[in-house]
Short mmCIF file of C-alpha atoms in Angstrom, two decimals:
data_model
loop_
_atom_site.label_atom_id
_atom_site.label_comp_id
_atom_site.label_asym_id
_atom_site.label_seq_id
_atom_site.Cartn_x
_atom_site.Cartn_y
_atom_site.Cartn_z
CA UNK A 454 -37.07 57.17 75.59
CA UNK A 455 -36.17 57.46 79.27
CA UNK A 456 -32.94 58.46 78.54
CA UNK A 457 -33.61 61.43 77.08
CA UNK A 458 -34.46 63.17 80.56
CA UNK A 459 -32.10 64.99 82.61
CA UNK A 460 -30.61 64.40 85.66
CA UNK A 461 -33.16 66.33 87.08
CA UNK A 462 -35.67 64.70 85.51
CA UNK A 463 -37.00 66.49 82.89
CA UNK A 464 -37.35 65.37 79.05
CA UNK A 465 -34.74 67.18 76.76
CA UNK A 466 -36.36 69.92 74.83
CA UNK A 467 -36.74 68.98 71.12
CA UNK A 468 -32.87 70.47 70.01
CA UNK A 469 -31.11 68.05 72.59
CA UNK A 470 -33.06 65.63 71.93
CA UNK A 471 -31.71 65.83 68.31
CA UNK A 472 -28.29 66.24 69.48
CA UNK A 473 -28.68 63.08 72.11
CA UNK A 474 -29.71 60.71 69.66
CA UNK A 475 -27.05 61.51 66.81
CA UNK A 476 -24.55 61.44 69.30
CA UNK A 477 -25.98 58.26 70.61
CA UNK A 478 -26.62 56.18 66.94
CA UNK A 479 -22.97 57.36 66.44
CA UNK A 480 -21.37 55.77 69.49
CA UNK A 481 -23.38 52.97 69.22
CA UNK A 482 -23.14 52.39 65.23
CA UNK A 483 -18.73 53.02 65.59
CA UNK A 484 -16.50 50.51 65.82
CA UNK A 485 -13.59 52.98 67.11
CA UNK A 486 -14.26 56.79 68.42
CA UNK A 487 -11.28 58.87 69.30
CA UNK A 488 -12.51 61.83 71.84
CA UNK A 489 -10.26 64.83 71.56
CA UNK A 490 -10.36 67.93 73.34
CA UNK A 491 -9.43 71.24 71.07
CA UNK A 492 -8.83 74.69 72.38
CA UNK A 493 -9.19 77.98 70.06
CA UNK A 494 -9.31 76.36 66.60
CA UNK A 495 -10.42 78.55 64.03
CA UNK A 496 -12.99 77.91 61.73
CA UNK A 497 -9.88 77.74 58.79
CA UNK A 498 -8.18 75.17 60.95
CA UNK A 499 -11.25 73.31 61.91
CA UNK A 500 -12.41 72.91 58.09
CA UNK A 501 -8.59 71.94 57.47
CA UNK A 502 -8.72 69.26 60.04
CA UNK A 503 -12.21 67.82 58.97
CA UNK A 504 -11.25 67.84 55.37
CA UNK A 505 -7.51 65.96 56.15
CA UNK A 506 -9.76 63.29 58.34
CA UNK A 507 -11.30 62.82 55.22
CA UNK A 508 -8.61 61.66 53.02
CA UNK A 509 -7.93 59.39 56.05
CA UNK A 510 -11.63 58.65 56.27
CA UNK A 511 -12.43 60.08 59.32
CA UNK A 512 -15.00 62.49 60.48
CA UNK A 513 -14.58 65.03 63.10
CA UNK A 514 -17.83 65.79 65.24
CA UNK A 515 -17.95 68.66 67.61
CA UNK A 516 -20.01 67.53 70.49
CA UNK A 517 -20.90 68.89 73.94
CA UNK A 518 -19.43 67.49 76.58
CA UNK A 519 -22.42 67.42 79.01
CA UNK A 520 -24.69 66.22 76.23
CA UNK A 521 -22.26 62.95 75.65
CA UNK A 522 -22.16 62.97 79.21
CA UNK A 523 -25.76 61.92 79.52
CA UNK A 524 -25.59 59.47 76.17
CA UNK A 525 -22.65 57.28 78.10
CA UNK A 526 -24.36 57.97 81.56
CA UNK A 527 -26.48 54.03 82.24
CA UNK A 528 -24.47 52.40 79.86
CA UNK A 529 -21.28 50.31 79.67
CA UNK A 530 -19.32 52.86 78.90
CA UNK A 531 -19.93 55.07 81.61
CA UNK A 532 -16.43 55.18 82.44
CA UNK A 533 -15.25 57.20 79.56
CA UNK A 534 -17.77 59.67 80.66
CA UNK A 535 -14.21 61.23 82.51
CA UNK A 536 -12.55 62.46 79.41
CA UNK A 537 -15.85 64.50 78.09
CA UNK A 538 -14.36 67.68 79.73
CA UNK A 539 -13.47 71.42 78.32
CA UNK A 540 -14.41 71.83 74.25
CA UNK A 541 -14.29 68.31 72.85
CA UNK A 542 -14.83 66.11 69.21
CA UNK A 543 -15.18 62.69 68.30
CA UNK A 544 -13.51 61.14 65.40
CA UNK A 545 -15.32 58.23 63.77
CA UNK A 546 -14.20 56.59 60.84
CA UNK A 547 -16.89 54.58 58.08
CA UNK A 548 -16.35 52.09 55.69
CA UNK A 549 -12.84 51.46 57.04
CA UNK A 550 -11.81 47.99 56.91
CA UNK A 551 -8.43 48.41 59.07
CA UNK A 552 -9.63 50.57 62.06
CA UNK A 553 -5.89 50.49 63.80
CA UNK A 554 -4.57 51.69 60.97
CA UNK A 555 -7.15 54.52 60.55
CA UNK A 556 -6.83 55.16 64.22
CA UNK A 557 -2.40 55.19 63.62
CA UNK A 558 -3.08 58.04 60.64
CA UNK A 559 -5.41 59.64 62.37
CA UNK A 560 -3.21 60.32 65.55
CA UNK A 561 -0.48 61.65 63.12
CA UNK A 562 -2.93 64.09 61.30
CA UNK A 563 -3.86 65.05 65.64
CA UNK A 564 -0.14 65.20 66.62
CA UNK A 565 0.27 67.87 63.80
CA UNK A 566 -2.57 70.26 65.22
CA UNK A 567 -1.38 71.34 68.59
CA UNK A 568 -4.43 72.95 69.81
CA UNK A 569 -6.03 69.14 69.44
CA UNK A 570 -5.12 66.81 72.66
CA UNK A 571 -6.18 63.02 72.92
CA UNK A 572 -8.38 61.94 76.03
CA UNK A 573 -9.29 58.21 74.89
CA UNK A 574 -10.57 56.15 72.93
CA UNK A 575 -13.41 53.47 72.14
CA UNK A 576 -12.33 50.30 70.08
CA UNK A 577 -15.17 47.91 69.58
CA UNK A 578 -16.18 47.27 73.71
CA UNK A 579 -12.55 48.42 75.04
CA UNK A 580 -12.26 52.21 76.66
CA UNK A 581 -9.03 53.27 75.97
CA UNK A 582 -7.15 56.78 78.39
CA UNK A 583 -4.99 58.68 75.93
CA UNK A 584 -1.63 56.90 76.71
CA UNK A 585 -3.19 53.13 76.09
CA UNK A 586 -4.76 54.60 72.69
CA UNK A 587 -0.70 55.41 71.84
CA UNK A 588 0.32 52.06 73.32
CA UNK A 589 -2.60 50.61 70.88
CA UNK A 590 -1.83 51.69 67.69
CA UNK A 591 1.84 51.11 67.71
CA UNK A 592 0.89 47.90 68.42
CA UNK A 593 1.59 45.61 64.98
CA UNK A 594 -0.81 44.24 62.74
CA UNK A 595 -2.16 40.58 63.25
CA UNK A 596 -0.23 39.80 59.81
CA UNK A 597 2.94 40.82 61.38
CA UNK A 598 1.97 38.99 64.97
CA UNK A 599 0.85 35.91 62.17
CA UNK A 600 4.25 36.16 60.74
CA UNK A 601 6.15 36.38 64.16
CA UNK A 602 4.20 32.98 65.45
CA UNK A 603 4.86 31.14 62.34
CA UNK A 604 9.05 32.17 63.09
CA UNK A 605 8.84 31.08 66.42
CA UNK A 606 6.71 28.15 65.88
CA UNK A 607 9.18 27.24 62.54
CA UNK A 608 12.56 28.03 63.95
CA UNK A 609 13.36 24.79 66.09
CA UNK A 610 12.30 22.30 63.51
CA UNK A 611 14.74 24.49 61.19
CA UNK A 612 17.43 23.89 63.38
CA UNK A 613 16.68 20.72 63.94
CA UNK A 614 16.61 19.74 60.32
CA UNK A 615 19.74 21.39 60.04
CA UNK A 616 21.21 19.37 63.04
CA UNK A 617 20.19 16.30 61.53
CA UNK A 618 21.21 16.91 57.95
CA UNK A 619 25.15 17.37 59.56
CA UNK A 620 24.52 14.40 61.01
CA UNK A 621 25.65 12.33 57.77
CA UNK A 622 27.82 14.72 56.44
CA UNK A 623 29.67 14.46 59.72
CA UNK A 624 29.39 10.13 59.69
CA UNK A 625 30.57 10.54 56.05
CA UNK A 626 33.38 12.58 57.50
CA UNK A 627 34.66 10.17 60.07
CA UNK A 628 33.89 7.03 57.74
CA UNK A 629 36.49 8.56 55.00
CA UNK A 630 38.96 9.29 58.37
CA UNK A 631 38.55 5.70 59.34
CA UNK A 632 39.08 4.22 55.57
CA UNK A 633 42.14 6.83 55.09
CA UNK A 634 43.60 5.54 58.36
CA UNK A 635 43.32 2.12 57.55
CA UNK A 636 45.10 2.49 54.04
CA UNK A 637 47.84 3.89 55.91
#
């Protein structure tokens, strides 16, 4: 419980106290968090967004910044304390087994809304600024990067098999050369 007091040292009164531990058991129970900033969204646009994050599923939480502030502040992720600035949201996603690709549709459904703008990202221990979280999800999946490997790793034995197959062909060649010539 000594987290929830302020910098000044004072407990949080009994509605930030709320706020500080859902914010908290969600960065601490997600995977992946995307933190956005948004600017003027209506509430149309807003319940839009949340319910297109769902088909995706994603949720969108409004938080405030200086409350997340003070959830990240004594913990590893301190650092990502930096992009909590202005109006900002968390995404989250649950029951997702492919949190890349959740992140990937995600970012399309953001890059639609232009009153949304990225500032980073959490994946599993890994803080992400907004142009590595771009970098990260164009990245491919492991079954492509499997795939890849297993051309690399299959591609000179390939060739050699090849090389060695012409091999005979080419001694059968040269035999039937030899034989022709000496019928001559």
């Amino acid at each position: 419980m000594t987290r929830l007091i302020t910098t000044y040292k004072k407990p949080f009164n009994p509605r930030k106290q709320y706020l500080f531990s859902s914010y908290d058991t969600q960065f601490a129970q997600s995977p992946a968090l995307l933190v956005l900033q948004h600017y003027n969204l209506s509430g149309g646009e807003l319940l839009d967004l949340r319910r297109t994050l769902k088909e995706h599923g994603a949720h969108l939480m409004i938080v405030k910044s200086k409350m997340m502030k003070a959830v990240l502040r004594d913990t590893k992720y301190a650092n990502l304390a930096t992009v909590f600035t202005g109006p900002s949201a968390i995404v989250y996603w649950e029951g997702v087994e492919d949190q890349v690709a959740a992140m990937r549709k995600t970012l399309e459904v953001v890059a639609r809304q232009r009153k949304l703008l990225v500032m980073g990202a959490k994946f599993e221990d890994v803080l992400l600024n907004a142009e590595m979280v771009r970098e990260f999800v164009n990245l491919p999946s492991i079954d492509q990067l499997r795939a890849q490997v297993v051309g690399v790793v299959e591609m000179p034995a390939q060739q050699l098999a090849s090389v060695l197959g012409r091999i005979p062909q080419r001694l059968v060649g040269v035999l039937g050369q030899m034989a022709a010539a000496k019928k001559e």
